[in-house]
mmCIF file of C-alpha atoms and ligand atoms in Angstrom:
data_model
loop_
_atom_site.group_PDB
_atom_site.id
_atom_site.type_symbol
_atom_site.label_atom_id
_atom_site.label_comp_id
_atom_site.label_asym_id
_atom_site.label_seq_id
_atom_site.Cartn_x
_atom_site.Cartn_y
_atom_site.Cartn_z
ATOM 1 C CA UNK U 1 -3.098 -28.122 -11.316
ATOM 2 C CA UNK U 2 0.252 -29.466 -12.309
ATOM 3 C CA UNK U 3 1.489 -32.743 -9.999
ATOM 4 C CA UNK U 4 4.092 -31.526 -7.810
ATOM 5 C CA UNK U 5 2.933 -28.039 -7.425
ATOM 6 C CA UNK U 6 2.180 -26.360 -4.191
ATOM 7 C CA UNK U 7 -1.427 -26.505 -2.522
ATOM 8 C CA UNK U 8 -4.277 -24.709 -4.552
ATOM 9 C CA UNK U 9 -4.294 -20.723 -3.746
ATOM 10 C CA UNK U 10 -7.062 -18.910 -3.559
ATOM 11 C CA UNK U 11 -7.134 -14.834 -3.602
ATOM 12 C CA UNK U 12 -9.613 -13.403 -2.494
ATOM 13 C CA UNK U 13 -7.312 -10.489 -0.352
ATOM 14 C CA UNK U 14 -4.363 -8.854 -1.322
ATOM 15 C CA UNK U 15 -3.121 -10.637 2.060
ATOM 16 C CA UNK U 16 -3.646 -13.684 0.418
ATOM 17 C CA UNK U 17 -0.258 -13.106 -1.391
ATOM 18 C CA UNK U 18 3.113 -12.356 0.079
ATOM 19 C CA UNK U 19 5.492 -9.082 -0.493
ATOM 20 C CA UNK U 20 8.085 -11.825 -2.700
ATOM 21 C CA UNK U 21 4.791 -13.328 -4.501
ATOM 22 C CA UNK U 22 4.092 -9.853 -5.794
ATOM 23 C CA UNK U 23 7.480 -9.144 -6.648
ATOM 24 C CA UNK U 24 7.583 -11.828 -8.623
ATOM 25 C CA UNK U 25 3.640 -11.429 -10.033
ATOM 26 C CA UNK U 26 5.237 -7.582 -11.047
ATOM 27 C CA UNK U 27 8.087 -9.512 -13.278
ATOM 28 C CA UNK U 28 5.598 -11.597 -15.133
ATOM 29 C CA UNK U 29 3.126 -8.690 -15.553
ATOM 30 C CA UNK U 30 6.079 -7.100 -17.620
ATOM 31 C CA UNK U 31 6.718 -10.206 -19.687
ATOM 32 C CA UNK U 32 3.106 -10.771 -20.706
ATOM 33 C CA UNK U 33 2.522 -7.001 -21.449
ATOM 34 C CA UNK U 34 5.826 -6.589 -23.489
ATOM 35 C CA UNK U 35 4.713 -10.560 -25.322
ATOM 36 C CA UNK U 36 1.244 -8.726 -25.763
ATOM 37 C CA UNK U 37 2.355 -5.155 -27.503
ATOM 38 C CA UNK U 38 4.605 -6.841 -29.847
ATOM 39 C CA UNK U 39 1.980 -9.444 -30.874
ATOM 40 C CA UNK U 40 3.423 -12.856 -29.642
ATOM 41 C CA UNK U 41 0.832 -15.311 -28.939
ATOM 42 C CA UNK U 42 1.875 -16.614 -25.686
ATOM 43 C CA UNK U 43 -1.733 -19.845 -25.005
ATOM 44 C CA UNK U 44 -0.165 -21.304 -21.662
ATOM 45 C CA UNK U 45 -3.969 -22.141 -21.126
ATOM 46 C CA UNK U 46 -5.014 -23.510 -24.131
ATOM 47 C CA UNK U 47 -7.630 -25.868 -22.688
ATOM 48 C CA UNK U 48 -8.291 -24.004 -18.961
ATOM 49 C CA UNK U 49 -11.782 -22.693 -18.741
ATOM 50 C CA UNK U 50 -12.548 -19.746 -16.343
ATOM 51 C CA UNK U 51 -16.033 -19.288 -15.236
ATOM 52 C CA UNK U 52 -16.972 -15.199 -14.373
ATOM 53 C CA UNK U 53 -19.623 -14.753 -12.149
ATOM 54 C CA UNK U 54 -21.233 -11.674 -11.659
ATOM 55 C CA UNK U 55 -23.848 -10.326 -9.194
ATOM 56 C CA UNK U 56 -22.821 -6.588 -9.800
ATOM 57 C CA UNK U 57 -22.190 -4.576 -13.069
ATOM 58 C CA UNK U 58 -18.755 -4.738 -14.457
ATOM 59 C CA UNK U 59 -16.866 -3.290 -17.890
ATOM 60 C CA UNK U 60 -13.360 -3.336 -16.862
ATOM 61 C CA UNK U 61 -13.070 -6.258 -15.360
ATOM 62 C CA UNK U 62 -15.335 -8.239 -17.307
ATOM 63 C CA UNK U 63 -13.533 -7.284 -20.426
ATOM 64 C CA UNK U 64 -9.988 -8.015 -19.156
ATOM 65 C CA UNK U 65 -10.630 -11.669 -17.523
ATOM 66 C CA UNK U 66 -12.635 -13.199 -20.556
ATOM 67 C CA UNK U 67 -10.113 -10.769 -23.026
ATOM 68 C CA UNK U 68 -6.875 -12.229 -21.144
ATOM 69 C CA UNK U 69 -8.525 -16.046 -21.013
ATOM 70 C CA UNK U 70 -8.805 -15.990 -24.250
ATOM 71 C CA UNK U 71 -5.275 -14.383 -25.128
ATOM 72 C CA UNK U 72 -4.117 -17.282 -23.189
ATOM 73 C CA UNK U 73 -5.895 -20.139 -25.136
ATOM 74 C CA UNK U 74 -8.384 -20.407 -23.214
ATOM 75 C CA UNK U 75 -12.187 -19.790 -22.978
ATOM 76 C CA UNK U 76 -14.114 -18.183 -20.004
ATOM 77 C CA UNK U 77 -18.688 -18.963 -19.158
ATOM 78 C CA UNK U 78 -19.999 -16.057 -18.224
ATOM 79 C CA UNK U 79 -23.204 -15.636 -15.693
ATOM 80 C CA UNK U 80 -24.964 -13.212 -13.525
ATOM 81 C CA UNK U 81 -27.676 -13.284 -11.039
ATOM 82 C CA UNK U 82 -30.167 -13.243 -13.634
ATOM 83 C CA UNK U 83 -29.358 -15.522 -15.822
ATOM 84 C CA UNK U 84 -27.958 -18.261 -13.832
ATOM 85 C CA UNK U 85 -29.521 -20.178 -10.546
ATOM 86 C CA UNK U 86 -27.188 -17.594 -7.952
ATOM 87 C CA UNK U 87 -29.925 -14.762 -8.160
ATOM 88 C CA UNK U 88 -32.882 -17.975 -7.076
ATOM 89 C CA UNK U 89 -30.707 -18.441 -3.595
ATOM 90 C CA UNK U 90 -28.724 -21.923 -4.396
ATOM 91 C CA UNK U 91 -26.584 -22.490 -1.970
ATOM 92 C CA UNK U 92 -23.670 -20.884 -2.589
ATOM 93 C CA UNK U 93 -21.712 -24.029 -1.384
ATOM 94 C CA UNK U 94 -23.854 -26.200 -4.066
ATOM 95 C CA UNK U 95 -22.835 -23.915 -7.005
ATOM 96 C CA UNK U 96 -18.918 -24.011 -5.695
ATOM 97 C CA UNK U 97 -19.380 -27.920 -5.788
ATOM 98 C CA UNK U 98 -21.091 -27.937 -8.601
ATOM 99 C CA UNK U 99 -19.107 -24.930 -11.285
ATOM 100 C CA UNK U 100 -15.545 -26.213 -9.723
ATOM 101 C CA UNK U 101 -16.149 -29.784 -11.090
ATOM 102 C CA UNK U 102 -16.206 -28.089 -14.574
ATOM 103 C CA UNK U 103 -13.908 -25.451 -14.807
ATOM 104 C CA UNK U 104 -10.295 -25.070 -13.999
ATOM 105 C CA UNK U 105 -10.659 -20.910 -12.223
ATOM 106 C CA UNK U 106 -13.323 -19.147 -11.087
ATOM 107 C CA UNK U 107 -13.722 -15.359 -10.799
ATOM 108 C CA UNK U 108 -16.633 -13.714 -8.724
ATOM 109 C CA UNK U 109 -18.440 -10.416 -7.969
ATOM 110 C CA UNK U 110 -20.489 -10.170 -5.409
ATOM 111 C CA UNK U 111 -21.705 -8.346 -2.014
ATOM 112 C CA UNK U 112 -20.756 -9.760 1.271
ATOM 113 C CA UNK U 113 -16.937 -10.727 1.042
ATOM 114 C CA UNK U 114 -18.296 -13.749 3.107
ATOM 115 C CA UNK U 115 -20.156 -15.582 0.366
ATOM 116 C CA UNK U 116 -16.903 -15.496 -1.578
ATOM 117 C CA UNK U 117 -14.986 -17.278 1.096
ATOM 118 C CA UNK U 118 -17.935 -19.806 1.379
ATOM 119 C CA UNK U 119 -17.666 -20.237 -2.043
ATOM 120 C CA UNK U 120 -13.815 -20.823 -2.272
ATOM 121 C CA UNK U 121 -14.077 -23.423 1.121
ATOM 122 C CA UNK U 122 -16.237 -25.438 -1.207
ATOM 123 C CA UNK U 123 -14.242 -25.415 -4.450
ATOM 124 C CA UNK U 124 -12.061 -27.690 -6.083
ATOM 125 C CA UNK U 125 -10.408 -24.791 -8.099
ATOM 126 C CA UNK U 126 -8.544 -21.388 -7.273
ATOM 127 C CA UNK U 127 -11.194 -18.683 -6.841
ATOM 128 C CA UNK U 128 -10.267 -14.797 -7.720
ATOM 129 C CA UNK U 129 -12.037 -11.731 -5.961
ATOM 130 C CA UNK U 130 -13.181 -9.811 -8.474
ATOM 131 C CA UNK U 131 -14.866 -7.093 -5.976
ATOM 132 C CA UNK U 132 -16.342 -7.592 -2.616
ATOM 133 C CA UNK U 133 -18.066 -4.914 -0.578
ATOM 134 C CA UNK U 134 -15.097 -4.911 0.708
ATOM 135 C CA UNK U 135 -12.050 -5.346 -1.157
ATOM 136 C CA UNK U 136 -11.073 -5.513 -4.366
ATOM 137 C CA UNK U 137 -7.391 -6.560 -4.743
ATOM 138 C CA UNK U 138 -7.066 -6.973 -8.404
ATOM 139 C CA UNK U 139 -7.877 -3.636 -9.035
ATOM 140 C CA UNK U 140 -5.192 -2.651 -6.336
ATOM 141 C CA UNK U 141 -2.729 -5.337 -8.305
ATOM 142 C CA UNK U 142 -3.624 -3.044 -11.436
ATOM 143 C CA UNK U 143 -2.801 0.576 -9.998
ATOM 144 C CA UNK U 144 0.346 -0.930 -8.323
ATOM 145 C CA UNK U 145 1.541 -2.578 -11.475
ATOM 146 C CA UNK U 146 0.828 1.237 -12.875
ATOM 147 C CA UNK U 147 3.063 3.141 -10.404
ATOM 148 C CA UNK U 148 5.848 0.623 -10.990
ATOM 149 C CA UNK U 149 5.827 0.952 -14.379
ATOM 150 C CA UNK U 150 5.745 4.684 -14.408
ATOM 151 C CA UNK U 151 7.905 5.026 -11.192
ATOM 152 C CA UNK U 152 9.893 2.192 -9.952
ATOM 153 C CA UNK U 153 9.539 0.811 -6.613
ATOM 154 C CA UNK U 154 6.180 2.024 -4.302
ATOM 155 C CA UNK U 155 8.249 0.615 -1.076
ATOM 156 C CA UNK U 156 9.055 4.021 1.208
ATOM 157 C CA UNK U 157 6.094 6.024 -0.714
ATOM 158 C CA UNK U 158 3.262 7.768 0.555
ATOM 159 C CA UNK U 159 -0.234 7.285 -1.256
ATOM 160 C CA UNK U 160 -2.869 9.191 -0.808
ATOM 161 C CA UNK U 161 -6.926 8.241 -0.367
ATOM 162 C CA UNK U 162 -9.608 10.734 -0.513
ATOM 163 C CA UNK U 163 -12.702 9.712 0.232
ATOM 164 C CA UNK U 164 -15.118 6.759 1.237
ATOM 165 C CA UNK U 165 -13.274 4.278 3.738
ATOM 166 C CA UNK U 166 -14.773 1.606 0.905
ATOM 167 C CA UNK U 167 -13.284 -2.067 -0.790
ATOM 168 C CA UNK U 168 -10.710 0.384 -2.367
ATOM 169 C CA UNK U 169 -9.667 2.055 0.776
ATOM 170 C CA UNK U 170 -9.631 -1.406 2.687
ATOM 171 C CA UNK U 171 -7.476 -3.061 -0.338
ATOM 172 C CA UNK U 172 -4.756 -0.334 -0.498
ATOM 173 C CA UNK U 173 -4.278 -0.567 3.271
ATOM 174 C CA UNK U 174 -3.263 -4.390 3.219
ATOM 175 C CA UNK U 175 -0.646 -3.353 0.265
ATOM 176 C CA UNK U 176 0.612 -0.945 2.284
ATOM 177 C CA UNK U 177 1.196 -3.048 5.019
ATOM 178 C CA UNK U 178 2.490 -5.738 3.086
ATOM 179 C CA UNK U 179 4.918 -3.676 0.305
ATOM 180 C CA UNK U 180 6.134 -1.471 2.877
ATOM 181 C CA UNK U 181 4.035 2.052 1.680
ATOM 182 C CA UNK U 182 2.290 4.580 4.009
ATOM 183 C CA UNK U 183 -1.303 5.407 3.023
ATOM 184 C CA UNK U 184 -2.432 8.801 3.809
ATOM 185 C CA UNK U 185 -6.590 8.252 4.165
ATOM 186 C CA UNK U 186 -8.756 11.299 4.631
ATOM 187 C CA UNK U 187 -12.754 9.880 4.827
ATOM 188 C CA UNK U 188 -15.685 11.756 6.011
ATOM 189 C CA UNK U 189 -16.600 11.143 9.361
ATOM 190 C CA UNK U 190 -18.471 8.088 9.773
ATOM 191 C CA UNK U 191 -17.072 6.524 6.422
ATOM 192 C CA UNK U 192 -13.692 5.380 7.627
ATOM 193 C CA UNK U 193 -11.682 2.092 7.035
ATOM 194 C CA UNK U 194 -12.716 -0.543 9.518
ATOM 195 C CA UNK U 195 -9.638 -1.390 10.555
ATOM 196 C CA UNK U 196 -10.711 -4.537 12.278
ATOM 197 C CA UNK U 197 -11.613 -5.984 9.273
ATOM 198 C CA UNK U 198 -8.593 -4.699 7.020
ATOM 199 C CA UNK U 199 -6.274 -6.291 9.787
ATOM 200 C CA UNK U 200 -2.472 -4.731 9.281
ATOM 201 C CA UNK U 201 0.387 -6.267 11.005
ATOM 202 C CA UNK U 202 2.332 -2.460 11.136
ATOM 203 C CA UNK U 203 -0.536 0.070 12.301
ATOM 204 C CA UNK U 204 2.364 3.092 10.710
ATOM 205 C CA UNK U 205 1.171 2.080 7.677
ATOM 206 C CA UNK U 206 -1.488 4.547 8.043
ATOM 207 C CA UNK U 207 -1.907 7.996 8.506
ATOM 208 C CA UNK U 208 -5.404 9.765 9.039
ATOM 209 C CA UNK U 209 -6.306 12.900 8.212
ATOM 210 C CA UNK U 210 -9.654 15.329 8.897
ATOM 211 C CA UNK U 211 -8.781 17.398 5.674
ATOM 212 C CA UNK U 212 -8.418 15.867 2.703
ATOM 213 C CA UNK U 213 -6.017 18.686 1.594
ATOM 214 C CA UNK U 214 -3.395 17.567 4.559
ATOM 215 C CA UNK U 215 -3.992 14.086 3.382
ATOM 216 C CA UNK U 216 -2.584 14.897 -0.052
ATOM 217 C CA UNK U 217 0.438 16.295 1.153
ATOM 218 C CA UNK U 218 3.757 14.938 0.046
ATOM 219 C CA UNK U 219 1.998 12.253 -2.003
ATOM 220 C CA UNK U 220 3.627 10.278 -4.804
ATOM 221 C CA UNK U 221 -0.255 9.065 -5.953
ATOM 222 C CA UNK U 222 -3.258 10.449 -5.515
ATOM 223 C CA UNK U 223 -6.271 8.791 -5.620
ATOM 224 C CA UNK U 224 -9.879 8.032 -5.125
ATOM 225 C CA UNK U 225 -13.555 6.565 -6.027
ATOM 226 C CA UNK U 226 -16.877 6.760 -6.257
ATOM 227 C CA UNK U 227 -18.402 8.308 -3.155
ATOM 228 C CA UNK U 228 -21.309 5.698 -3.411
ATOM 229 C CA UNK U 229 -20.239 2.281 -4.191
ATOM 230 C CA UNK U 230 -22.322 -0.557 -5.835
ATOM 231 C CA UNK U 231 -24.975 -2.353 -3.328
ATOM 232 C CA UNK U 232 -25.266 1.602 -1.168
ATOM 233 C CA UNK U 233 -27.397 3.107 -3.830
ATOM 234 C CA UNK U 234 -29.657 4.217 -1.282
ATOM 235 C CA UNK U 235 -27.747 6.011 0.457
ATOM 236 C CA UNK U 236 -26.648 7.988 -2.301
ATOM 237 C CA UNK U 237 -28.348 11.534 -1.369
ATOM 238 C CA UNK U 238 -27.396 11.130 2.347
ATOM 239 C CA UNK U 239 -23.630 10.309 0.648
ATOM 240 C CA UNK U 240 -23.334 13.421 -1.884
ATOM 241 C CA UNK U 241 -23.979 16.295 1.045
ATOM 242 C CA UNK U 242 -21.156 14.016 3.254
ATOM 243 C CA UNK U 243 -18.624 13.690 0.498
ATOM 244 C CA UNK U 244 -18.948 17.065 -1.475
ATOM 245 C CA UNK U 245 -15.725 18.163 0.403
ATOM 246 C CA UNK U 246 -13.963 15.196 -0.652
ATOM 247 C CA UNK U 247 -13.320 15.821 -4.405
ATOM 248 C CA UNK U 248 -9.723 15.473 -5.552
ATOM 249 C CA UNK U 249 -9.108 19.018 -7.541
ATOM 250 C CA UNK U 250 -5.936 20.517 -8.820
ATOM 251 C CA UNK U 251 -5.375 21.697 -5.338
ATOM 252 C CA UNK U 252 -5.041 18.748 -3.821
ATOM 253 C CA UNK U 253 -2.718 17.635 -6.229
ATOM 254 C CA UNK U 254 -0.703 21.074 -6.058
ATOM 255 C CA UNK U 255 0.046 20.072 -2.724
ATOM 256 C CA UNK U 256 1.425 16.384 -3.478
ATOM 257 C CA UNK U 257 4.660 15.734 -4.979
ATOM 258 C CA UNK U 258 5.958 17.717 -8.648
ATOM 259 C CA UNK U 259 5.353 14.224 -9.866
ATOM 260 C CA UNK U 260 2.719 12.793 -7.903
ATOM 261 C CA UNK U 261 0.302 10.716 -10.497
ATOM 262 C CA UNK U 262 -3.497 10.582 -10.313
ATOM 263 C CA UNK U 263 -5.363 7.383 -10.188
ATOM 264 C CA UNK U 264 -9.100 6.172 -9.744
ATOM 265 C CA UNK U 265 -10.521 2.543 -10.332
ATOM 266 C CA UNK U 266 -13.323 3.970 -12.646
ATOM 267 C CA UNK U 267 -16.244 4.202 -13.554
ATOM 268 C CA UNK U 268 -15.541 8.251 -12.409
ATOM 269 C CA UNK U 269 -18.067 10.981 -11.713
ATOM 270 C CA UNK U 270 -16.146 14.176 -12.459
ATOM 271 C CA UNK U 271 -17.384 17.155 -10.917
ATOM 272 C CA UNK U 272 -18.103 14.501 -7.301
ATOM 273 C CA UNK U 273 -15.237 12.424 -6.642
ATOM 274 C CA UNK U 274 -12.819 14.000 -9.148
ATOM 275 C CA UNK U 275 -12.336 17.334 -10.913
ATOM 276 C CA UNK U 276 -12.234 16.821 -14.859
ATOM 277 C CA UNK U 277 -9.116 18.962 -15.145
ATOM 278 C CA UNK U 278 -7.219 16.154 -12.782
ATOM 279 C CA UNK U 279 -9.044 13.277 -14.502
ATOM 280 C CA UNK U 280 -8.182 14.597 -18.140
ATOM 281 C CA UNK U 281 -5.010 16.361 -16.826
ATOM 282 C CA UNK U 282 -1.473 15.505 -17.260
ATOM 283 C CA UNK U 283 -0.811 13.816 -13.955
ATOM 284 C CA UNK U 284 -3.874 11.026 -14.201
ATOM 285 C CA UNK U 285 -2.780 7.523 -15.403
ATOM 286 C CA UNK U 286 -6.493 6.010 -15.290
ATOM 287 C CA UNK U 287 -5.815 4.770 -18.616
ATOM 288 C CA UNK U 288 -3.145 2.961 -18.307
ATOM 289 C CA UNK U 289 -4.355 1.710 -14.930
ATOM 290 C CA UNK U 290 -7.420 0.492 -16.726
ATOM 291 C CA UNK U 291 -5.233 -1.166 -19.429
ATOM 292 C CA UNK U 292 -3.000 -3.098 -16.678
ATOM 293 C CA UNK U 293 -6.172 -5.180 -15.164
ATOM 294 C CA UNK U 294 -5.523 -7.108 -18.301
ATOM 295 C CA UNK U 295 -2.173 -7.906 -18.020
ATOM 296 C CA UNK U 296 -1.649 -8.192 -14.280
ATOM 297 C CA UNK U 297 -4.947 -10.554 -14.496
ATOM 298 C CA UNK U 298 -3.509 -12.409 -16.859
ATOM 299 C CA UNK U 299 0.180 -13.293 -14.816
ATOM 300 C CA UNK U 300 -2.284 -13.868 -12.157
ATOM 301 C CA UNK U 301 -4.074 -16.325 -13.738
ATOM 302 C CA UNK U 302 -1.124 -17.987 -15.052
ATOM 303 C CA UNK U 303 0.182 -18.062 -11.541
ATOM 304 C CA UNK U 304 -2.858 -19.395 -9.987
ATOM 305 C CA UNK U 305 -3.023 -22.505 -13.051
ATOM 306 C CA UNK U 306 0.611 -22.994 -13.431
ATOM 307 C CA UNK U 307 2.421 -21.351 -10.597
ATOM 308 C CA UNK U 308 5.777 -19.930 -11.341
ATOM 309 C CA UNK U 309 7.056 -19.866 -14.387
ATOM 310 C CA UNK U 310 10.935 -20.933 -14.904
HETATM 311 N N1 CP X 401 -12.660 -0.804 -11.856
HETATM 312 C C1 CP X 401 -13.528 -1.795 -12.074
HETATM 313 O O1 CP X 401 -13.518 -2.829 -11.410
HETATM 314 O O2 CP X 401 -14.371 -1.549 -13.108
HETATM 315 P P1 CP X 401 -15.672 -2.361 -13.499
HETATM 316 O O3 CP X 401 -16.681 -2.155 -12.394
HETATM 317 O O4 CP X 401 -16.111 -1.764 -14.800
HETATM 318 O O5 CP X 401 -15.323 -3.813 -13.624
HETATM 319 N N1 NVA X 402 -15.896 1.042 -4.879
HETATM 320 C C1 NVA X 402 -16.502 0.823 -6.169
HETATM 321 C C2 NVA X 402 -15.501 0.244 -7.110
HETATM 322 C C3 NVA X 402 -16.032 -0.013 -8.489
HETATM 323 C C4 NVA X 402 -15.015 -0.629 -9.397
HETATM 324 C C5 NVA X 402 -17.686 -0.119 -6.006
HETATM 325 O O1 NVA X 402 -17.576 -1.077 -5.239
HETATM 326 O O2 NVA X 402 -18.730 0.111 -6.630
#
């Protein structure tokens, strides 16, 4: 950290950021991306190490932290449960003493969003959430980057979630209630958002709906996820009979806005959560949703090792 610069942030919520931090986050997601397309290195962390630790599976977001490190300049250590001391029960405090002596950012993936806040009370450097039980706000920094790039401001808007009341669900409620959005949420009884735990200042921010179908309503985005996330495995047969109405199809979507768009985090199950016509169809933008993790990661990073720019 630079001297002068503001206390060390952590973010580990997408509370953990304000409305005017994002809108300023959204700018430099636009200047990195456009640097990145047309080739200009841009290595404002030539020398920065990030460490990546993983105690669940990841593609996307491995890929774009140690792909965007390295854009930057510089380098990223990667470790999982099994191949590092976290899956042979150090304390998790130890290892935040201990990996936050030696690098400059640390990202993690784990279970219980509590061992990530132990871990970031005990280190010396900013620590990133990259997916808790029960958030997962740089996924939700991704998709939001995507809508504003496709269709200007998400203030006033009305997005709508089908299905489990999961770290997605949770994540998209706090951006509503912080960017000024109203979430539409249609779960499956017994799978809703805890709303204790999510913890919005302007309860209007949501809307709840039995039918998925009057959920989608009026929507300028559509989306969903897996209807068994990582750590529930077992309840996966119990989960497919209570979810099977809960599958986005061109229905749903017939019933949102002429121009409403079609996201999901991914990995997708078409034919569960999804159709494959609305997956592979004209209104999804999973792609480019995939593609912004690495650039909205990237301004995050920066803004986390350097804070603002200009
Ligand atoms: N969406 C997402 O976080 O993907 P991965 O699990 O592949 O990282
Ligand atoms: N809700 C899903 C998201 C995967 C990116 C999970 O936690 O498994």
């Amino acid at each position: 950290m630079k001297p002068g610069m503001s206390l060390m942030k952590h973010y580990l919520q997408f509370k953990d950021f304000r409305a005017e931090e994002y809108a300023y986050l959204f700018e430099r997601v636009r200047t990195i991306k456009q640097r990145f397309k047309n080739y200009e290195r841009y290595q404002p962390l030539v020398d920065r190490t990030l460490a990546m630790i993983f105690e669940k599976a990841s593609t996307r977001t491995r890929v774009s932290f140690e792909a965007g490190m390295y854009q930057m300049g510089g380098s990223v250590v990667h470790l999982t449960s099994g191949d590092s001391q976290f899956g042979r029960d150090e304390p998790i405090e130890d290892a935040a003493r201990v990996i936050s002596r030696m690098v400059d950012l640390v990202m993690i993936r784990t279970y219980e969003h509590a061992k990530i806040e132990r871990f970031a009370a005990h280190s010396r450097v900013p620590v990133i959430n990259g997916l808790t039980n029960e958030y997962h706000p740089c996924q939700i920094l991704a998709d939001l980057y995507t809508y504003i790039e496709q269709r200007g401001s998400i203030a006033g808007k009305v997005v709508a979630w089908v299905g489990d009341g999961n770290n997605m669900a949770n994540t998209w409620l706090q951006a509503a209630d912080i960017l000024g959005f109203t979430l539409h949420v249609s779960t499956p009884g017994g799978y809703e958002i805890n709303m204790d735990l999510v913890g919005v200042s302007n309860p209007a921010c949501l809307k709840t709906f039995k039918s998925p179908f009057a959920a989608c309503e009026g929507a300028h985005l559509v989306t969903t996820d897996v209807w068994t996330s990582m750590g529930f495995e077992a309840e996966n047969a119990v989960r497919k009979k209570a979810f099977a109405d809960w599958c986005v199809d061109t229905q749903m979507m017939q019933l949102a806005q002429d121009d409403a768009l079609f996201m999901h985090c991914l990995p997708a199950h078409r034919g569960e959560e999804v159709a494959a016509d609305v997956i592979d169809g004209p209104q999804s933008v999973v792609w480019d949703e995939a593609e912004n993790r690495l650039h909205v990661q990237k301004a995050l990073m920066e803004y986390l090792l350097l804070g603002r720019i200009g």
